[in-house]
């Protein structure tokens, strides 16, 4: 975690539940910090699994920070872990339903988001400040990029017999979501889960169940994929009660 205090708190909770836990500080928007994280992990053996849930939300950060953390940081992390992942390993990165709400960007831009070298990706025209309306738009772009980057990296991870996928959750009750509920878009989010087919927000355990499948042998044929788990909110956005008028 970038916030070492948060990392200590979570590690203490997990340790009390019987898990062996190590915590460390990492800022995924910084390649050197990611390399240090990898070095620390390798002190305990080969890296065989990755779960990336790092990120910031539209109510927490500026456009520049969202792009640096959620977009660039995720791309660098997948690239660096892909260099050292153990044969047969697997990974999951958390994206968002937001990436599915945005209009189609076209094949050329999708390919740019997927394949542009990581140190050049923030120079893409579509990611320049004058082309981004607000922090929500930046977040949507970042999450669309996550999904495309997973597809690209899956091809490289596959050369090592490893797999990488993403999960795009809807409204999940987490500290980040609570910030959103209490932020300027709070009513928007509350309306979203009230009018989606499930009629409720999701839980972290429900997303963990999907991650467990993707990381296990039961998910051995799944790679380069994105699992949309939003209680039907995206379906409702296009074809139901949440459809824009």
PDB file of N, CA and C in Angstrom, residues 73-109:
ATOM      1  N   UNK A  73       0.287   3.329 -13.931  1.00  0.00           N
ATOM      2  CA  UNK A  73       0.771   2.446 -12.875  1.00  0.00           C
ATOM      3  C   UNK A  73       0.395   1.000 -13.097  1.00  0.00           C
ATOM      4  N   UNK A  74      -0.852   0.770 -13.503  1.00  0.00           N
ATOM      5  CA  UNK A  74      -1.285  -0.601 -13.775  1.00  0.00           C
ATOM      6  C   UNK A  74      -0.513  -1.187 -14.946  1.00  0.00           C
ATOM      7  N   UNK A  75      -0.317  -0.398 -15.993  1.00  0.00           N
ATOM      8  CA  UNK A  75       0.427  -0.877 -17.158  1.00  0.00           C
ATOM      9  C   UNK A  75       1.852  -1.274 -16.782  1.00  0.00           C
ATOM     10  N   UNK A  76       2.513  -0.451 -15.980  1.00  0.00           N
ATOM     11  CA  UNK A  76       3.883  -0.755 -15.556  1.00  0.00           C
ATOM     12  C   UNK A  76       3.911  -1.994 -14.671  1.00  0.00           C
ATOM     13  N   UNK A  77       2.981  -2.096 -13.744  1.00  0.00           N
ATOM     14  CA  UNK A  77       2.945  -3.248 -12.844  1.00  0.00           C
ATOM     15  C   UNK A  77       2.782  -4.550 -13.621  1.00  0.00           C
ATOM     16  N   UNK A  78       1.847  -4.587 -14.570  1.00  0.00           N
ATOM     17  CA  UNK A  78       1.634  -5.806 -15.356  1.00  0.00           C
ATOM     18  C   UNK A  78       2.871  -6.140 -16.186  1.00  0.00           C
ATOM     19  N   UNK A  79       3.521  -5.114 -16.699  1.00  0.00           N
ATOM     20  CA  UNK A  79       4.736  -5.313 -17.489  1.00  0.00           C
ATOM     21  C   UNK A  79       5.863  -5.882 -16.633  1.00  0.00           C
ATOM     22  N   UNK A  80       6.099  -5.282 -15.480  1.00  0.00           N
ATOM     23  CA  UNK A  80       7.206  -5.705 -14.625  1.00  0.00           C
ATOM     24  C   UNK A  80       6.960  -7.092 -14.020  1.00  0.00           C
ATOM     25  N   UNK A  81       5.747  -7.354 -13.566  1.00  0.00           N
ATOM     26  CA  UNK A  81       5.448  -8.685 -13.023  1.00  0.00           C
ATOM     27  C   UNK A  81       5.533  -9.730 -14.127  1.00  0.00           C
ATOM     28  N   UNK A  82       5.109  -9.355 -15.332  1.00  0.00           N
ATOM     29  CA  UNK A  82       5.190 -10.283 -16.458  1.00  0.00           C
ATOM     30  C   UNK A  82       6.603 -10.741 -16.757  1.00  0.00           C
ATOM     31  N   UNK A  83       7.587  -9.911 -16.402  1.00  0.00           N
ATOM     32  CA  UNK A  83       8.981 -10.279 -16.639  1.00  0.00           C
ATOM     33  C   UNK A  83       9.466 -11.366 -15.683  1.00  0.00           C
ATOM     34  N   UNK A  84       8.821 -11.483 -14.528  1.00  0.00           N
ATOM     35  CA  UNK A  84       9.338 -12.390 -13.494  1.00  0.00           C
ATOM     36  C   UNK A  84       8.328 -13.449 -13.055  1.00  0.00           C
ATOM     37  N   UNK A  85       7.120 -13.425 -13.596  1.00  0.00           N
ATOM     38  CA  UNK A  85       6.089 -14.351 -13.140  1.00  0.00           C
ATOM     39  C   UNK A  85       6.524 -15.798 -13.363  1.00  0.00           C
ATOM     40  N   UNK A  86       6.241 -16.637 -12.406  1.00  0.00           N
ATOM     41  CA  UNK A  86       6.609 -18.050 -12.473  1.00  0.00           C
ATOM     42  C   UNK A  86       5.764 -18.770 -13.519  1.00  0.00           C
ATOM     43  N   UNK A  87       6.347 -19.767 -14.156  1.00  0.00           N
ATOM     44  CA  UNK A  87       5.593 -20.580 -15.106  1.00  0.00           C
ATOM     45  C   UNK A  87       4.360 -21.159 -14.413  1.00  0.00           C
ATOM     46  N   UNK A  88       3.215 -21.023 -15.065  1.00  0.00           N
ATOM     47  CA  UNK A  88       1.974 -21.499 -14.468  1.00  0.00           C
ATOM     48  C   UNK A  88       1.323 -20.497 -13.541  1.00  0.00           C
ATOM     49  N   UNK A  89       1.941 -19.323 -13.390  1.00  0.00           N
ATOM     50  CA  UNK A  89       1.401 -18.306 -12.491  1.00  0.00           C
ATOM     51  C   UNK A  89       0.168 -17.626 -13.064  1.00  0.00           C
ATOM     52  N   UNK A  90      -0.473 -16.832 -12.229  1.00  0.00           N
ATOM     53  CA  UNK A  90      -1.672 -16.124 -12.683  1.00  0.00           C
ATOM     54  C   UNK A  90      -1.814 -14.803 -11.943  1.00  0.00           C
ATOM     55  N   UNK A  91      -2.536 -13.889 -12.567  1.00  0.00           N
ATOM     56  CA  UNK A  91      -2.740 -12.584 -11.960  1.00  0.00           C
ATOM     57  C   UNK A  91      -4.115 -12.027 -12.260  1.00  0.00           C
ATOM     58  N   UNK A  92      -4.548 -11.134 -11.398  1.00  0.00           N
ATOM     59  CA  UNK A  92      -5.817 -10.425 -11.572  1.00  0.00           C
ATOM     60  C   UNK A  92      -5.582  -8.959 -11.246  1.00  0.00           C
ATOM     61  N   UNK A  93      -6.064  -8.082 -12.095  1.00  0.00           N
ATOM     62  CA  UNK A  93      -6.046  -6.656 -11.785  1.00  0.00           C
ATOM     63  C   UNK A  93      -7.478  -6.148 -11.765  1.00  0.00           C
ATOM     64  N   UNK A  94      -7.760  -5.246 -10.848  1.00  0.00           N
ATOM     65  CA  UNK A  94      -9.117  -4.737 -10.695  1.00  0.00           C
ATOM     66  C   UNK A  94      -9.318  -3.517 -11.587  1.00  0.00           C
ATOM     67  N   UNK A  95     -10.252  -3.626 -12.509  1.00  0.00           N
ATOM     68  CA  UNK A  95     -10.634  -2.511 -13.370  1.00  0.00           C
ATOM     69  C   UNK A  95     -11.938  -1.926 -12.824  1.00  0.00           C
ATOM     70  N   UNK A  96     -12.911  -1.637 -13.662  1.00  0.00           N
ATOM     71  CA  UNK A  96     -14.171  -1.052 -13.189  1.00  0.00           C
ATOM     72  C   UNK A  96     -15.223  -1.093 -14.280  1.00  0.00           C
ATOM     73  N   UNK A  97     -16.480  -1.147 -13.844  1.00  0.00           N
ATOM     74  CA  UNK A  97     -17.590  -1.031 -14.788  1.00  0.00           C
ATOM     75  C   UNK A  97     -17.522   0.271 -15.583  1.00  0.00           C
ATOM     76  N   UNK A  98     -16.870   1.287 -15.029  1.00  0.00           N
ATOM     77  CA  UNK A  98     -16.813   2.594 -15.693  1.00  0.00           C
ATOM     78  C   UNK A  98     -16.223   2.503 -17.089  1.00  0.00           C
ATOM     79  N   UNK A  99     -15.275   1.613 -17.266  1.00  0.00           N
ATOM     80  CA  UNK A  99     -14.672   1.452 -18.580  1.00  0.00           C
ATOM     81  C   UNK A  99     -15.634   0.917 -19.612  1.00  0.00           C
ATOM     82  N   UNK A 100     -16.699   0.258 -19.149  1.00  0.00           N
ATOM     83  CA  UNK A 100     -17.697  -0.302 -20.059  1.00  0.00           C
ATOM     84  C   UNK A 100     -18.783   0.705 -20.409  1.00  0.00           C
ATOM     85  N   UNK A 101     -18.859   1.802 -19.666  1.00  0.00           N
ATOM     86  CA  UNK A 101     -19.910   2.799 -19.886  1.00  0.00           C
ATOM     87  C   UNK A 101     -19.539   3.801 -20.978  1.00  0.00           C
ATOM     88  N   UNK A 102     -18.264   3.946 -21.205  1.00  0.00           N
ATOM     89  CA  UNK A 102     -17.798   4.943 -22.162  1.00  0.00           C
ATOM     90  C   UNK A 102     -18.073   4.480 -23.589  1.00  0.00           C
ATOM     91  N   UNK A 103     -18.309   5.418 -24.484  1.00  0.00           N
ATOM     92  CA  UNK A 103     -18.545   5.067 -25.881  1.00  0.00           C
ATOM     93  C   UNK A 103     -17.312   4.371 -26.459  1.00  0.00           C
ATOM     94  N   UNK A 104     -17.519   3.616 -27.523  1.00  0.00           N
ATOM     95  CA  UNK A 104     -16.417   2.932 -28.173  1.00  0.00           C
ATOM     96  C   UNK A 104     -15.399   3.944 -28.696  1.00  0.00           C
ATOM     97  N   UNK A 105     -14.133   3.622 -28.529  1.00  0.00           N
ATOM     98  CA  UNK A 105     -13.070   4.546 -28.918  1.00  0.00           C
ATOM     99  C   UNK A 105     -12.532   4.275 -30.313  1.00  0.00           C
ATOM    100  N   UNK A 106     -12.851   3.102 -30.850  1.00  0.00           N
ATOM    101  CA  UNK A 106     -12.352   2.733 -32.166  1.00  0.00           C
ATOM    102  C   UNK A 106     -11.139   1.833 -32.069  1.00  0.00           C
ATOM    103  N   UNK A 107     -10.928   1.031 -33.113  1.00  0.00           N
ATOM    104  CA  UNK A 107      -9.871   0.023 -33.107  1.00  0.00           C
ATOM    105  C   UNK A 107      -8.484   0.635 -32.960  1.00  0.00           C
ATOM    106  N   UNK A 108      -8.245   1.768 -33.595  1.00  0.00           N
ATOM    107  CA  UNK A 108      -6.908   2.374 -33.551  1.00  0.00           C
ATOM    108  C   UNK A 108      -6.555   2.822 -32.132  1.00  0.00           C
ATOM    109  N   UNK A 109      -7.491   3.499 -31.459  1.00  0.00           N
ATOM    110  CA  UNK A 109      -7.212   3.969 -30.104  1.00  0.00           C
ATOM    111  C   UNK A 109      -7.123   2.794 -29.141  1.00  0.00           C
TER     112      UNK A 109
END
